[in-house]
Coordinates of C-alpha atoms and ligand atoms in Angstrom, one line a residue:
M1 CA 24.1 10.8 7.1
E2 CA 20.4 9.7 6.7
R3 CA 19.3 6.0 6.3
T4 CA 17.3 5.2 3.4
M5 CA 14.5 2.6 3.7
I6 CA 14.9 -0.2 1.1
S7 CA 11.2 0.5 0.1
R8 CA 12.3 3.7 -1.3
I9 CA 15.7 2.7 -2.6
S10 CA 14.3 2.5 -6.6
D11 CA 13.6 6.4 -6.5
P12 CA 15.4 7.4 -9.4
A13 CA 16.7 10.5 -7.7
L14 CA 18.7 8.2 -5.1
L15 CA 20.7 6.4 -8.4
G16 CA 24.4 7.3 -8.3
T17 CA 24.5 8.7 -4.7
T18 CA 25.9 7.1 -1.6
V19 CA 23.3 5.7 0.5
E20 CA 23.1 4.2 4.1
V21 CA 20.9 1.2 4.7
K22 CA 20.4 -0.9 7.7
G23 CA 18.9 -4.2 7.8
W24 CA 18.9 -8.0 8.0
V25 CA 20.7 -10.5 5.9
R26 CA 18.6 -12.7 4.1
T27 CA 21.5 -14.7 2.2
R28 CA 25.0 -14.2 1.2
R29 CA 26.7 -15.8 -1.7
G30 CA 29.7 -15.2 -3.9
N31 CA 33.1 -16.3 -4.4
K32 CA 36.8 -15.3 -3.2
H33 CA 36.7 -11.6 -6.0
V34 CA 33.2 -10.5 -5.2
Q35 CA 30.4 -11.4 -2.2
F36 CA 26.4 -10.5 -2.7
V37 CA 24.6 -10.0 0.4
A38 CA 20.7 -9.9 0.1
L39 CA 19.4 -7.1 2.7
N40 CA 15.9 -6.8 3.7
D41 CA 14.6 -3.9 6.2
G42 CA 11.1 -5.2 6.5
S43 CA 9.8 -2.0 4.6
T44 CA 9.2 -4.1 1.4
I45 CA 9.4 -7.7 0.4
K46 CA 12.1 -6.8 -2.1
N47 CA 15.8 -7.0 -0.8
L48 CA 18.4 -5.0 -1.8
Q49 CA 21.7 -6.5 -3.1
I50 CA 24.7 -5.0 -1.5
V51 CA 28.2 -6.0 -3.5
F52 CA 31.3 -6.7 -1.5
D53 CA 34.4 -6.0 -4.2
M54 CA 36.8 -8.4 -2.1
T55 CA 39.8 -6.3 -3.1
R56 CA 38.7 -3.7 -0.7
F57 CA 37.2 -6.1 2.1
T58 CA 38.9 -8.9 4.2
D59 CA 37.4 -12.3 4.7
E60 CA 37.7 -11.5 8.3
Q61 CA 35.4 -8.7 7.9
L62 CA 32.8 -10.6 6.3
K63 CA 33.0 -13.5 8.7
P64 CA 30.1 -12.6 10.6
I65 CA 27.7 -11.5 7.8
T66 CA 25.7 -14.8 7.9
T67 CA 21.9 -15.2 7.5
G68 CA 20.2 -13.4 10.0
A69 CA 23.0 -10.8 11.1
S70 CA 21.8 -7.0 11.4
L71 CA 24.0 -4.9 9.2
R72 CA 25.0 -1.0 8.6
V73 CA 26.1 -0.6 5.0
V74 CA 27.0 2.6 3.3
G75 CA 27.8 2.5 -0.5
K76 CA 27.0 3.8 -3.9
L77 CA 23.5 3.0 -5.6
V78 CA 24.2 1.8 -9.1
E79 CA 22.1 0.2 -11.6
S80 CA 22.6 -3.5 -11.3
M81 CA 23.4 -6.0 -14.0
G82 CA 22.3 -9.0 -12.6
K83 CA 18.7 -9.9 -12.9
G84 CA 16.1 -9.9 -10.4
Q85 CA 16.7 -6.2 -9.1
T86 CA 17.2 -2.9 -10.9
C87 CA 19.7 -1.4 -8.3
E88 CA 22.3 -2.6 -6.1
V89 CA 25.0 -1.0 -3.4
Q90 CA 28.5 -1.1 -3.8
A91 CA 29.6 -1.2 -0.3
D92 CA 32.1 1.4 1.0
E93 CA 31.8 0.6 4.8
V94 CA 30.0 -2.0 6.6
E95 CA 29.1 -2.4 10.5
V96 CA 27.7 -5.5 11.9
Y97 CA 25.2 -4.8 14.9
G98 CA 24.5 -8.4 15.6
T99 CA 25.4 -11.7 14.5
A100 CA 23.4 -14.8 14.0
D101 CA 25.2 -18.1 14.7
P102 CA 24.4 -20.0 11.9
L103 CA 24.3 -23.2 13.9
A104 CA 21.6 -21.8 15.9
Y105 CA 19.5 -19.3 14.0
P106 CA 16.7 -21.5 12.5
L107 CA 15.6 -19.4 9.5
Q108 CA 18.7 -20.5 7.4
K109 CA 17.1 -22.1 4.4
K110 CA 13.9 -20.8 2.4
G111 CA 10.6 -22.6 2.3
H112 CA 9.9 -23.8 6.0
S113 CA 6.2 -24.8 6.3
L114 CA 3.7 -22.7 7.8
E115 CA 3.5 -25.2 10.7
F116 CA 7.2 -25.0 11.5
L117 CA 7.3 -21.1 11.5
R118 CA 3.9 -21.3 14.0
E119 CA 6.4 -22.8 16.4
I120 CA 8.7 -20.0 16.0
A121 CA 6.1 -17.4 15.9
H122 CA 8.7 -15.2 17.5
L123 CA 11.2 -15.0 14.5
R124 CA 8.6 -15.5 11.8
P125 CA 8.1 -12.0 11.0
R126 CA 11.6 -12.0 9.4
T127 CA 10.5 -14.4 6.8
N128 CA 8.9 -13.0 3.2
T129 CA 5.8 -14.7 3.7
F130 CA 5.0 -12.7 7.2
G131 CA 6.4 -9.8 6.3
A132 CA 4.2 -9.6 3.4
V133 CA 1.3 -10.9 5.5
L134 CA 1.9 -8.3 8.3
R135 CA 2.2 -5.2 5.6
I136 CA -0.9 -6.1 4.2
R137 CA -2.3 -6.4 7.7
S138 CA -1.4 -3.0 8.7
A139 CA -2.2 -1.3 5.1
L140 CA -5.6 -3.1 5.8
A141 CA -5.9 -1.3 9.4
F142 CA -5.4 2.0 7.8
A143 CA -7.6 1.9 5.1
I144 CA -10.5 0.9 7.1
H145 CA -9.9 4.0 9.4
R146 CA -9.8 5.9 6.2
F147 CA -13.1 4.5 4.9
F148 CA -15.2 5.5 8.0
N149 CA -13.3 8.8 8.6
E150 CA -13.9 9.6 4.6
R151 CA -17.8 9.0 5.5
G152 CA -17.9 10.9 8.9
F153 CA -18.0 8.0 11.4
V154 CA -16.8 8.7 14.9
Y155 CA -14.1 6.2 16.2
L156 CA -15.5 5.0 19.4
N157 CA -13.2 3.1 21.8
T158 CA -15.7 0.3 23.6
P159 CA -14.5 -1.4 26.9
L160 CA -12.5 -4.7 26.6
I161 CA -13.3 -5.4 30.3
T162 CA -17.0 -5.6 30.7
S163 CA -19.6 -6.7 33.2
S164 CA -22.3 -7.5 30.5
D165 CA -22.3 -11.0 29.2
A166 CA -25.5 -10.2 27.1
E167 CA -24.3 -10.8 23.8
G168 CA -24.3 -14.6 23.9
A169 CA -22.0 -14.4 21.2
G170 CA -19.6 -17.0 22.9
A171 CA -18.1 -18.1 26.0
M172 CA -16.0 -15.5 27.9
F173 CA -12.6 -15.2 29.6
Q174 CA -13.3 -14.3 33.2
V175 CA -11.1 -11.4 34.5
T176 CA -10.8 -11.4 38.3
T177 CA -8.2 -10.4 41.0
L178 CA -9.5 -13.1 43.4
D179 CA -7.2 -15.4 45.0
L180 CA -8.6 -18.8 42.8
N181 CA -6.7 -21.1 45.6
N182 CA -8.9 -19.2 48.2
L183 CA -11.9 -18.1 46.9
P184 CA -14.5 -15.8 49.0
R185 CA -17.7 -17.4 49.7
T186 CA -21.5 -16.3 50.1
D187 CA -23.5 -17.7 52.5
E188 CA -25.1 -20.1 49.8
G189 CA -21.5 -21.2 49.0
R190 CA -21.2 -19.4 45.8
T191 CA -18.2 -17.1 44.8
D192 CA -18.3 -13.8 46.4
Y193 CA -17.8 -11.2 43.8
S194 CA -18.5 -8.3 45.8
A195 CA -14.8 -9.1 47.1
D196 CA -13.5 -9.1 43.3
F197 CA -12.1 -5.9 41.9
F198 CA -14.9 -4.3 40.1
G199 CA -17.4 -5.6 43.2
K200 CA -19.1 -8.0 40.4
Q201 CA -18.1 -10.7 38.0
A202 CA -16.5 -9.3 34.9
A203 CA -14.9 -10.5 31.7
L204 CA -13.2 -9.5 28.3
T205 CA -15.5 -8.5 26.0
V206 CA -17.1 -10.6 23.0
S207 CA -18.1 -7.6 21.1
G208 CA -18.2 -4.0 21.4
Q209 CA -21.7 -3.7 19.9
L210 CA -23.8 -3.0 22.9
E211 CA -21.6 -0.1 23.6
G212 CA -21.3 1.1 20.2
E213 CA -25.2 1.4 20.0
L214 CA -24.8 4.1 23.0
G215 CA -22.6 5.7 20.7
A216 CA -24.6 5.4 17.7
T217 CA -27.6 6.9 19.3
A218 CA -25.7 10.1 20.2
L219 CA -23.0 10.8 17.8
G220 CA -24.9 9.2 14.6
A221 CA -22.5 6.9 13.1
I222 CA -19.7 5.1 15.1
Y223 CA -17.4 2.5 14.4
T224 CA -15.1 0.3 16.7
F225 CA -11.9 -1.4 16.0
G226 CA -10.6 -3.4 18.6
P227 CA -9.4 -6.7 20.1
T228 CA -12.4 -9.1 21.0
F229 CA -12.3 -12.4 22.9
R230 CA -14.1 -15.5 22.7
A231 CA -13.4 -18.7 24.8
E232 CA -15.0 -21.1 22.9
N233 CA -12.7 -24.4 22.2
S234 CA -13.3 -24.2 18.5
N235 CA -9.8 -25.3 17.2
T236 CA -10.5 -24.4 13.3
P237 CA -8.7 -22.4 10.6
R238 CA -10.8 -19.6 11.0
H239 CA -11.2 -19.2 14.9
L240 CA -8.8 -17.6 17.5
A241 CA -9.6 -16.9 21.0
E242 CA -8.4 -13.4 20.7
F243 CA -9.2 -11.6 17.1
W244 CA -9.8 -8.3 16.1
M245 CA -13.4 -6.7 15.2
I246 CA -14.5 -3.8 13.3
E247 CA -18.2 -2.8 14.2
P248 CA -19.9 0.0 12.5
E249 CA -23.1 1.5 14.1
V250 CA -25.4 3.6 12.2
A251 CA -28.4 5.5 13.4
F252 CA -31.4 6.1 10.9
L253 CA -30.1 3.2 8.7
D254 CA -32.2 0.0 8.0
I255 CA -31.0 -3.2 6.7
N256 CA -30.8 -2.4 3.1
G257 CA -28.3 0.2 3.5
N258 CA -26.4 -1.6 6.3
M259 CA -26.0 -4.2 3.5
D260 CA -24.8 -1.6 1.3
L261 CA -22.4 0.0 3.8
A262 CA -20.8 -3.6 4.6
E263 CA -20.6 -4.3 0.6
D264 CA -18.7 -0.8 0.1
F265 CA -16.7 -1.2 2.9
V266 CA -15.3 -4.7 2.2
K267 CA -14.7 -3.8 -1.6
Y268 CA -12.8 -0.6 -0.4
C269 CA -10.4 -2.6 1.7
I270 CA -9.5 -5.1 -1.0
S271 CA -9.3 -2.5 -3.4
Y272 CA -6.7 -0.4 -1.2
A273 CA -4.7 -3.5 -0.7
L274 CA -4.8 -4.5 -4.4
Q275 CA -3.5 -0.7 -5.0
N276 CA -1.3 -0.6 -2.1
C277 CA 0.3 -3.8 -1.5
R278 CA 0.8 -5.2 -5.2
D279 CA 4.1 -6.5 -4.5
D280 CA 3.4 -8.4 -1.3
I281 CA -0.1 -9.6 -2.9
E282 CA 1.9 -10.7 -6.0
F283 CA 4.4 -12.7 -3.7
L284 CA 1.8 -14.5 -1.8
A285 CA 0.1 -15.3 -4.9
E286 CA 3.3 -16.6 -6.3
M287 CA 4.1 -18.7 -3.2
Y288 CA 0.6 -20.1 -2.5
D289 CA -2.4 -19.2 -4.5
K290 CA -2.0 -18.3 -8.2
E291 CA -5.7 -17.3 -8.4
L292 CA -5.5 -14.7 -5.6
V293 CA -5.1 -11.4 -7.6
S294 CA -8.1 -12.4 -10.0
R295 CA -10.0 -13.6 -6.8
L296 CA -9.7 -10.1 -5.3
E297 CA -10.5 -8.1 -8.3
F298 CA -13.3 -10.2 -9.0
V299 CA -15.1 -9.6 -5.5
T300 CA -14.2 -5.6 -6.0
H301 CA -15.8 -5.7 -9.3
N302 CA -18.9 -7.6 -9.0
D303 CA -22.3 -7.3 -7.0
F304 CA -22.8 -9.5 -3.9
V305 CA -26.0 -11.6 -4.2
R306 CA -28.8 -10.9 -1.6
L307 CA -31.2 -13.6 -0.6
T308 CA -32.9 -14.4 2.7
Y309 CA -31.9 -17.3 5.1
T310 CA -35.1 -19.1 3.7
E311 CA -34.3 -19.0 0.0
G312 CA -30.4 -19.9 1.0
V313 CA -31.7 -23.4 2.7
R314 CA -33.9 -24.2 -0.1
I315 CA -31.2 -24.0 -2.3
L316 CA -28.9 -26.0 0.1
E317 CA -31.7 -28.8 0.3
E318 CA -32.1 -29.0 -3.3
S319 CA -28.7 -29.2 -4.1
G320 CA -28.5 -33.0 -3.9
H321 CA -25.1 -32.2 -2.2
K322 CA -24.1 -34.5 0.8
F323 CA -23.4 -32.0 3.7
E324 CA -21.7 -33.3 7.1
F325 CA -24.3 -31.4 8.9
P326 CA -28.1 -31.8 8.1
V327 CA -29.5 -28.6 6.4
Y328 CA -33.3 -27.7 7.2
W329 CA -35.2 -24.7 8.0
G330 CA -33.8 -23.5 11.5
A331 CA -30.3 -25.2 11.4
D332 CA -27.4 -22.8 12.2
L333 CA -25.3 -22.8 8.8
Q334 CA -22.3 -24.7 9.0
S335 CA -19.1 -23.2 7.0
E336 CA -19.8 -26.1 4.5
H337 CA -23.4 -24.7 3.9
E338 CA -22.1 -21.1 3.5
R339 CA -19.5 -22.3 1.2
Y340 CA -21.5 -24.2 -1.1
L341 CA -23.7 -21.3 -1.5
V342 CA -20.8 -19.0 -2.4
E343 CA -18.3 -21.3 -4.2
E344 CA -20.2 -23.8 -6.1
H345 CA -24.0 -22.1 -6.2
F346 CA -23.7 -18.3 -7.1
K347 CA -19.9 -18.4 -7.2
K348 CA -19.8 -14.9 -5.7
P349 CA -20.1 -13.4 -2.5
V350 CA -23.4 -13.9 -0.9
I351 CA -25.4 -11.9 1.9
L352 CA -27.8 -13.8 3.7
T353 CA -30.5 -11.9 5.4
D354 CA -33.8 -12.8 7.8
Y355 CA -32.6 -15.6 9.7
P356 CA -34.9 -17.5 12.4
A357 CA -35.0 -15.5 15.6
E358 CA -33.9 -18.7 17.2
I359 CA -30.2 -18.8 16.2
K360 CA -29.5 -15.1 16.4
A361 CA -29.0 -12.5 19.1
F362 CA -31.7 -11.1 20.9
Y363 CA -31.3 -7.7 20.1
M364 CA -32.0 -8.1 16.4
K365 CA -35.2 -6.8 14.8
Q366 CA -38.0 -8.7 14.3
N367 CA -39.8 -9.2 11.4
E368 CA -43.6 -9.2 11.0
D369 CA -43.7 -13.2 10.4
G370 CA -43.0 -13.3 14.0
R371 CA -40.2 -16.4 13.2
T372 CA -37.4 -14.3 11.4
V373 CA -35.0 -11.3 12.5
R374 CA -33.4 -8.8 10.3
A375 CA -30.0 -10.3 10.3
M376 CA -27.4 -10.1 7.6
D377 CA -24.2 -12.4 7.1
V378 CA -21.8 -11.6 4.6
L379 CA -20.4 -15.0 3.2
F380 CA -17.0 -15.1 1.6
P381 CA -15.2 -17.6 -1.2
R382 CA -12.7 -19.5 1.2
I383 CA -13.9 -18.1 4.4
G384 CA -17.5 -18.6 4.8
E385 CA -18.7 -16.0 7.3
I386 CA -16.5 -12.7 7.2
I387 CA -19.6 -10.3 8.6
G388 CA -22.4 -10.6 10.8
G389 CA -24.9 -7.9 11.6
S390 CA -28.5 -6.7 11.8
E391 CA -30.8 -4.0 12.0
R392 CA -31.5 -3.8 15.8
E393 CA -34.7 -3.9 17.5
E394 CA -35.5 -0.4 18.2
N395 CA -39.0 -0.7 19.9
Y396 CA -38.8 -1.1 24.0
D397 CA -41.2 -3.6 24.2
K398 CA -40.4 -5.9 21.8
L399 CA -36.8 -5.8 23.0
L400 CA -37.8 -6.2 26.6
R401 CA -40.2 -9.0 25.9
R402 CA -37.4 -10.9 24.0
I403 CA -34.8 -10.3 26.9
E404 CA -37.4 -11.7 29.0
E405 CA -37.9 -14.9 26.9
L406 CA -34.4 -15.3 26.9
H407 CA -34.0 -15.0 30.7
I408 CA -31.2 -12.5 30.0
P409 CA -30.8 -10.8 33.5
M410 CA -32.2 -7.2 33.7
K411 CA -29.5 -6.1 35.9
D412 CA -27.2 -6.2 33.0
M413 CA -29.2 -4.5 30.5
W414 CA -30.8 -1.5 32.1
W415 CA -28.5 0.9 30.4
Y416 CA -28.9 -1.0 27.0
L417 CA -32.8 -0.6 27.1
D418 CA -32.5 3.3 27.9
T419 CA -31.4 3.7 24.3
R420 CA -35.2 2.8 23.4
R421 CA -36.6 4.5 26.2
F422 CA -35.0 8.0 25.3
G423 CA -35.1 8.8 21.7
T424 CA -35.1 5.5 20.0
V425 CA -34.4 5.3 16.5
P426 CA -34.3 2.7 13.6
H427 CA -30.4 1.6 13.5
S428 CA -28.4 -1.3 12.1
G429 CA -24.6 -2.3 12.5
F430 CA -22.2 -5.2 11.7
G431 CA -19.0 -6.8 12.9
L432 CA -16.2 -7.8 10.7
G433 CA -13.6 -10.3 11.6
F434 CA -10.4 -8.5 11.0
E435 CA -8.3 -11.6 10.7
R436 CA -11.0 -13.1 8.3
L437 CA -10.6 -10.1 6.1
V438 CA -6.6 -10.7 6.1
L439 CA -7.3 -14.3 5.3
F440 CA -9.1 -13.5 2.5
V441 CA -6.7 -10.8 1.0
T442 CA -3.4 -12.5 1.7
G443 CA -4.9 -16.1 0.3
M444 CA -3.3 -17.7 3.7
T445 CA -5.7 -20.4 4.6
N446 CA -5.3 -20.7 8.5
I447 CA -6.1 -17.5 10.5
R448 CA -3.1 -18.3 13.1
D449 CA -1.0 -17.1 9.9
V450 CA -2.5 -13.9 9.7
I451 CA -2.2 -12.2 13.1
P452 CA 1.7 -11.7 14.5
F453 CA 0.7 -13.4 18.0
P454 CA -2.3 -16.1 17.8
R455 CA -4.1 -17.2 20.9
T456 CA -5.9 -20.4 20.2
P457 CA -6.7 -23.1 22.8
N458 CA -3.1 -24.4 24.6
N459 CA -1.5 -21.6 22.7
C460 CA -0.6 -18.6 24.5
E461 CA 3.5 -18.2 24.0
F462 CA 5.0 -15.0 24.9
Ligands
4AD501 O1 -21.1 -13.0 14.0 P1 -20.4 -12.3 15.4 O2 -20.4 -13.0 16.4 O3 -21.1 -10.9 15.5 C1 -21.1 -10.2 16.8 O4 -20.3 -10.1 17.2 C2 -21.9 -8.8 16.5 N1 -22.0 -8.1 17.7 C3 -21.7 -8.0 15.3 C4 -22.4 -6.7 15.1 O5 -23.5 -6.4 14.4 N2 -21.8 -5.5 15.6 O6 -19.0 -11.9 14.9 C5 -19.0 -10.8 13.8 C6 -17.7 -11.3 12.9 C7 -17.7 -12.6 12.2 O7 -18.5 -12.5 11.2 C8 -16.6 -13.2 12.1 O8 -15.9 -12.8 10.8 C9 -15.7 -12.6 13.4 O9 -16.5 -11.6 13.7 N3 -15.4 -13.8 14.5 C10 -14.3 -14.1 14.6 N4 -13.1 -14.2 14.1 C11 -12.2 -14.8 14.6 N5 -12.1 -15.9 15.5 C12 -13.5 -15.9 15.8 N6 -13.7 -16.8 17.1 C13 -14.6 -15.1 15.8 N7 -16.0 -15.2 16.1 C14 -16.3 -14.0 15.0
MG502 MG1 -21.9 -14.4 13.5

């Protein structure tokens, strides 16, 4: 007999037939005549009700069926009289794969706090909330690949271990096989990395962009989608030490095309989730955030506001609002500033462009004014920055001058400069923080709750 996933159980063709289902017990209740088990197999937020007619089963048989136990059930699928479900299974046969001692299994009751669940991250996927979040996360990953695939982008895998630390996006995690208790030394007393695995210092990547540009200047349009590592000690609800980033990079695209691409892209992903994850989104809306669905629909139906950093700073300065961090031209905007623009002033997602060169990366295209660069950050309600990107400096001399100004070691950059030496083209790209998108779509408030195994300072269980 073929197992039926619970997500498929409402298929009308199955009604009246005998089905086999497998899953984990969420609850059991009833009396001495009839027992009801809510079974969940992870394929949907919806539990399937299994009805045990106690004239056909013994108490002894049902004793191991407690919350958390895993079962196989065979029975007839019938219309349900009870409310909350359209059909149920009248059990003919039951097999218990594994029990879950009620005194030890921590997920007995509903309504555990998200903080508590973070402490049992190994079991939290078995809750309704994390089941919903992880299914939405998976659907969004699929939507991302589909979006780029439909547009002819090549999926490029950039390295996770890198010897270039040129992005300057954040502190890096070093990768080494040297014995930390007995480091080889050079004559000057420094660590001798020539003895290390790669013969030089290596680290986990903070971004695949620079390698992505190598791909874009050959394949035309590429995207990356992979893990990214930043060792900043930022303990905020929006930062992870290990997060996933999507980085498209496109030849012959300017900043305006880049903004269009970014806006189409996030709207596509959000619409995909609204269409394909309705049950999960509605569950999360009910539990955590009543405005979730209307917020998601609002974002997909409205144009993002586009304005320059300079205009944005003027609005903030003239707002009369008291910010924790001072705002002035040249300041790196904080989340509170970004959210003021999005949530209070425009009440729409905002794309800020043309930031001061000093607060942005060396590779961004320099504007004529000599002090700003063609950067673009997409700012979202509740999230702040969800995307960061730019048009790239394609002029060899200007790029080299910037690299020298910032004292970026040339030995790290020769390969990157070659893209500007041989057949250079105008090009642009951006990075979307995957977890920030999942945060927005699920209505969760802490980034630790939208990745299965969060890595943050002092937190690296399993
Ligand atoms: O703005 P960032 O640092 O940009 C880059 O890395 C560029 N190389 C992207 C590009 O142009 N190809 O990071 C991009 C996005 C941010 O907007 C944010 O959404 C996310 O990555 N992000 C993080 N997400 C979670 N935890 C962190 N520590 C993050 N740092 C950045
Ligand atoms: Mg950024």
